[in-house]
Structures are given as C-alpha cells and as structure tokens.
Amino acid sequence: VTQLASGSRIETADADYAGSSDAVLTDAAGPATMTFKIDNTGDSFTVSVTQNMTLAQLREAINDHSDNFGVNANIIDTGTAAGGA
C-alpha cells in the first residue's frame, strides 16, 4: 500500500432540504458544476448541476458518471429539522 484513501463529505445547513426531491439549484443565474479530482493522478470528472435538479438527480449524476473513479454519493435523511435530508 502506497497511499490510503481518505473520505470526505458535504453537509447542508440544518433544514436546507426537506427531502431528496427538493431542487438543488433554483437560482435563475444558470447552471453550475461540481468537479471531483484526485490530486496528482489526473483522475477527475465534472458533473453539471442544472436549475431545478433534485438532490436525487444530483446523486445519480455523480454515481453514474462515465468517468467516476469511485466516488459514491448518498443522501442521508436524519428525520429531523436538524440535519434535514
């Protein structure tokens, strides 16, 4: 073993989303992108985040991307306002 993988996660502010069908980007400013990259390897992929894309659609766009090198996106619903979806 020459290098161990490290995990990362993104959390939203409390109660930002009520469920996986909530839109991620509702601003009319246009689309955005998320890029996933492993330093110094050249491995990377970019996901387009479009207006009114849901959390579930974003998760699938990440998980199903043809260049995905092992990133696994999940939605965890805590069932409370603190943490949200």
Short mmCIF file of C-alpha atoms in Angstrom, two decimals:
data_model
loop_
_atom_site.label_atom_id
_atom_site.label_comp_id
_atom_site.label_asym_id
_atom_site.label_seq_id
_atom_site.Cartn_x
_atom_site.Cartn_y
_atom_site.Cartn_z
CA VAL A 1 0.00 0.00 0.00
CA THR A 2 1.47 3.33 -1.04
CA GLN A 3 -1.42 5.60 -0.08
CA LEU A 4 -4.65 5.26 1.87
CA ALA A 5 -7.89 6.76 0.67
CA SER A 6 -9.48 9.46 2.75
CA GLY A 7 -13.16 10.17 2.96
CA SER A 8 -14.95 13.44 2.54
CA ARG A 9 -18.48 14.56 2.94
CA ILE A 10 -20.60 17.59 2.32
CA GLU A 11 -23.32 18.55 4.74
CA THR A 12 -26.01 21.14 4.20
CA ALA A 13 -27.14 23.61 6.83
CA ASP A 14 -29.95 22.45 9.11
CA ALA A 15 -33.27 22.15 7.28
CA ASP A 16 -31.94 23.32 3.89
CA TYR A 17 -33.70 20.37 2.23
CA ALA A 18 -36.88 18.59 3.29
CA GLY A 19 -36.28 15.56 1.08
CA SER A 20 -34.47 14.09 -1.90
CA SER A 21 -36.96 15.61 -4.36
CA ASP A 22 -36.00 19.18 -3.36
CA ALA A 23 -34.24 21.26 -6.01
CA VAL A 24 -30.52 21.83 -5.51
CA LEU A 25 -30.23 24.91 -7.69
CA THR A 26 -33.26 27.16 -8.03
CA ASP A 27 -31.45 30.42 -8.77
CA ALA A 28 -32.07 31.67 -12.30
CA ALA A 29 -28.36 32.54 -12.59
CA GLY A 30 -27.83 29.39 -14.62
CA PRO A 31 -26.14 26.02 -14.27
CA ALA A 32 -23.19 25.17 -12.05
CA THR A 33 -20.63 22.38 -11.99
CA MET A 34 -19.08 20.11 -9.38
CA THR A 35 -15.63 18.70 -10.09
CA PHE A 36 -14.22 15.65 -8.34
CA LYS A 37 -10.46 15.22 -8.59
CA ILE A 38 -7.68 13.11 -7.15
CA ASP A 39 -4.55 15.23 -6.71
CA ASN A 40 -1.54 14.38 -8.88
CA THR A 41 -3.22 11.47 -10.70
CA GLY A 42 -5.12 13.19 -13.47
CA ASP A 43 -8.32 11.41 -12.39
CA SER A 44 -11.23 13.83 -12.43
CA PHE A 45 -14.79 14.25 -13.59
CA THR A 46 -17.25 17.11 -13.64
CA VAL A 47 -20.99 16.96 -13.10
CA SER A 48 -23.31 19.67 -14.42
CA VAL A 49 -25.81 20.91 -11.85
CA THR A 50 -28.81 22.32 -13.67
CA GLN A 51 -31.62 24.54 -12.47
CA ASN A 52 -34.29 22.57 -10.56
CA MET A 53 -32.14 19.41 -10.44
CA THR A 54 -33.18 17.43 -7.36
CA LEU A 55 -30.89 16.00 -4.71
CA ALA A 56 -31.73 12.52 -6.03
CA GLN A 57 -30.87 13.52 -9.60
CA LEU A 58 -27.57 15.03 -8.45
CA ARG A 59 -26.73 11.85 -6.56
CA GLU A 60 -27.41 9.76 -9.67
CA ALA A 61 -25.44 12.13 -11.91
CA ILE A 62 -22.42 11.68 -9.64
CA ASN A 63 -22.75 7.93 -9.15
CA ASP A 64 -23.49 7.16 -12.82
CA HIS A 65 -20.89 9.46 -14.42
CA SER A 66 -18.87 7.54 -17.02
CA ASP A 67 -15.56 8.89 -15.66
CA ASN A 68 -16.40 8.27 -11.99
CA PHE A 69 -13.32 6.71 -10.37
CA GLY A 70 -15.04 5.50 -7.19
CA VAL A 71 -16.95 8.46 -5.77
CA ASN A 72 -20.16 7.30 -4.10
CA ALA A 73 -22.83 9.92 -3.35
CA ASN A 74 -25.62 9.24 -0.85
CA ILE A 75 -28.48 11.18 0.68
CA ILE A 76 -28.94 10.69 4.40
CA ASP A 77 -32.21 11.85 5.89
CA THR A 78 -31.89 12.34 9.63
CA GLY A 79 -35.66 12.58 10.02
CA THR A 80 -35.39 15.85 11.90
CA ALA A 81 -35.10 19.52 11.01
CA ALA A 82 -31.57 19.44 12.44
CA GLY A 83 -29.65 17.90 9.58
CA GLY A 84 -32.55 17.69 7.18
CA ALA A 85 -32.15 15.48 4.15
#
